[in-house]
Amino acid sequence: MFSSKVDLKNFSQEKLECFLGEMGEKKFRSVQIMSWIYQKGASSFSEMSNLSLELRQKLEALCEWTVLTERERQWGTDGTQKFLFELKDGKAIESVLMPSPDRVTICISTQAGCRMGCHFCLTAKLGLLRNLSMAEIVGQILEIQKKTLMRVTNVVMMGMGEPFDNYDAVVEAVRILRSPQAFHMSQRKITVSTVGLVPEILRFGKEMDVNLAISLNAPNDELRAKLMPITRKYTLADLLEACRKIPLKPTRKITFEYVMLSGVNDSLAHAQELVEKVRDIKCKINLIPWNEFAAAGEFKRPTSTAIEAFHQYLNDHRVLATIRYSRGRDISAACGQLIPKMINH
Ligand code: SAH
């Protein structure tokens, strides 16, 4: 009946129910299995003690088990931990854990590498190696919880890769994060960040209710195209029009990320242009001072004075903005600094 081994960790609950149904098992077994995988962090079927021995053996024979192997971990002085994982095919990804007193946030990758080519981002230098499966996306959380004994409360998909370039796996991963049988996380605790793929933004806005962050990074097409090649495919006008169409609940806002690059996009004239562009959108702006990496070419991080003046200008013009000082800069774990050491690229 089943030709090759399947990975249950890549199954949505409905798929798991179908799979078990085909084996002649009751539907509620799927709830038990999901709970073992996502809530109890089981590493094998043999631990699933409320399943019959016969079912466990059958599953063992039919299924494989996605594993992420921790190859390296670095600790930042601010408590950030960066994990380097090896995937089954030898490819490598990184994930970052950021504990604080009131929350534990994890930044996860959705692709090995990335093909969006943003010039200020180190991950882009890799190009796209491959998409991650749903099991590899949520597996980063499971593995880090197991290793650190911390319970992750907030998830941001802002690690390596462009989430909407791997749309289906990302949506399945969000469903698992939201599912009461799995991570059971609130929509407010999950953020997906995109470079700005317009069709996927529109689709996601209809299908999902989690936070959406969009990397704007410049207030006009000319400048944005110099930083982000995707601008040639989707103009700022298209992107902002898509944002206006997203059905948002009264209390929710879209987040715009704005990486601040000294002498490039950080003047008050840029701030003014930005205000005009986003004025009629329910949004908040996260200003991210650019994080350095070797061989970054012409880019520089702005001075605190420039960052604060930009911030002040936005707030004075009633555009809600926050400066996000990235964590983990000392271990290259900050935004745009993820590039795993070569394993098998
Ligand atoms: N591909 C997605 C998610 C990954 S990047 C996206 O583009 O949104 C996450 C955020 O980090 C983006 O807003 C990106 O613009 C920002 N970023 C990339 N490189 C950076 C760097 N070197 N310093 C600061 N922010 C950076």
PDB file of C-alpha atoms and ligand atoms in Angstrom, residues 114 116 118 120-122 157-163 193-196 213-215 217 228 257-259 288-293 326 335-337, ligand 1:
ATOM      1  CA  CYS A 114      17.691  32.524  -0.360  1.00  0.00           C
ATOM      2  CA  MET A 116      15.916  37.176  -3.357  1.00  0.00           C
ATOM      3  CA  CYS A 118      18.941  41.724  -1.316  1.00  0.00           C
ATOM      4  CA  PHE A 120      22.548  44.307   2.231  1.00  0.00           C
ATOM      5  CA  CYS A 121      21.856  40.737   3.437  1.00  0.00           C
ATOM      6  CA  LEU A 122      24.517  38.114   4.020  1.00  0.00           C
ATOM      7  CA  MET A 157      10.014  33.562  10.378  1.00  0.00           C
ATOM      8  CA  MET A 158      12.845  35.976   9.725  1.00  0.00           C
ATOM      9  CA  GLY A 159      15.794  33.629   9.549  1.00  0.00           C
ATOM     10  CA  MET A 160      17.342  32.356   6.327  1.00  0.00           C
ATOM     11  CA  GLY A 161      15.119  32.400   3.278  1.00  0.00           C
ATOM     12  CA  GLU A 162      12.024  34.053   1.874  1.00  0.00           C
ATOM     13  CA  PRO A 163       8.958  32.454   3.513  1.00  0.00           C
ATOM     14  CA  SER A 193       8.320  38.356   7.281  1.00  0.00           C
ATOM     15  CA  THR A 194       8.418  38.761   3.510  1.00  0.00           C
ATOM     16  CA  VAL A 195      10.535  40.620   1.000  1.00  0.00           C
ATOM     17  CA  GLY A 196       7.225  41.594  -0.626  1.00  0.00           C
ATOM     18  CA  ALA A 213       5.939  41.896   8.384  1.00  0.00           C
ATOM     19  CA  ILE A 214       7.003  43.356   5.057  1.00  0.00           C
ATOM     20  CA  SER A 215      10.550  44.445   4.309  1.00  0.00           C
ATOM     21  CA  ASN A 217      13.599  49.254   3.325  1.00  0.00           C
ATOM     22  CA  MET A 228      16.197  44.700  -3.410  1.00  0.00           C
ATOM     23  CA  GLU A 257      10.637  46.661   8.328  1.00  0.00           C
ATOM     24  CA  TYR A 258      13.061  49.355   7.340  1.00  0.00           C
ATOM     25  CA  VAL A 259      16.742  48.424   7.441  1.00  0.00           C
ATOM     26  CA  ILE A 288      16.399  48.007  11.997  1.00  0.00           C
ATOM     27  CA  PRO A 289      19.875  49.562  12.115  1.00  0.00           C
ATOM     28  CA  TRP A 290      21.860  47.613   9.545  1.00  0.00           C
ATOM     29  CA  ASN A 291      23.959  44.801  11.005  1.00  0.00           C
ATOM     30  CA  GLU A 292      27.429  44.549   9.578  1.00  0.00           C
ATOM     31  CA  PHE A 293      29.196  41.586   8.035  1.00  0.00           C
ATOM     32  CA  SER A 326      18.894  43.358  16.758  1.00  0.00           C
ATOM     33  CA  CYS A 335      18.984  40.115  11.098  1.00  0.00           C
ATOM     34  CA  GLY A 336      20.744  39.554   7.800  1.00  0.00           C
ATOM     35  CA  GLN A 337      23.813  37.927   9.346  1.00  0.00           C
TER      36      GLN A 337
HETATM   37  N1  SAH B   1      13.120  37.186   3.456  1.00  0.00           N
HETATM   38  C1  SAH B   1      12.357  37.748   4.526  1.00  0.00           C
HETATM   39  C2  SAH B   1      12.814  37.325   5.901  1.00  0.00           C
HETATM   40  C3  SAH B   1      14.291  37.317   6.217  1.00  0.00           C
HETATM   41  S1  SAH B   1      15.135  38.834   6.459  1.00  0.00           S
HETATM   42  C4  SAH B   1      12.294  39.248   4.398  1.00  0.00           C
HETATM   43  O1  SAH B   1      12.933  39.791   3.506  1.00  0.00           O
HETATM   44  O2  SAH B   1      11.549  39.873   5.140  1.00  0.00           O
HETATM   45  C5  SAH B   1      14.506  39.540   7.914  1.00  0.00           C
HETATM   46  C6  SAH B   1      14.695  41.044   7.987  1.00  0.00           C
HETATM   47  O3  SAH B   1      16.085  41.373   8.156  1.00  0.00           O
HETATM   48  C7  SAH B   1      14.243  41.779   6.734  1.00  0.00           C
HETATM   49  O4  SAH B   1      13.442  42.865   7.065  1.00  0.00           O
HETATM   50  C8  SAH B   1      15.541  42.266   6.110  1.00  0.00           C
HETATM   51  O5  SAH B   1      15.318  43.445   5.383  1.00  0.00           O
HETATM   52  C9  SAH B   1      16.404  42.471   7.339  1.00  0.00           C
HETATM   53  N2  SAH B   1      17.856  42.434   7.073  1.00  0.00           N
HETATM   54  C10 SAH B   1      18.517  41.727   6.151  1.00  0.00           C
HETATM   55  N3  SAH B   1      19.848  41.935   6.240  1.00  0.00           N
HETATM   56  C11 SAH B   1      20.029  42.791   7.266  1.00  0.00           C
HETATM   57  C12 SAH B   1      21.175  43.364   7.877  1.00  0.00           C
HETATM   58  N4  SAH B   1      22.402  43.083   7.453  1.00  0.00           N
HETATM   59  N5  SAH B   1      20.976  44.198   8.928  1.00  0.00           N
HETATM   60  C13 SAH B   1      19.737  44.458   9.394  1.00  0.00           C
HETATM   61  N6  SAH B   1      18.628  43.927   8.874  1.00  0.00           N
HETATM   62  C14 SAH B   1      18.762  43.103   7.820  1.00  0.00           C
END
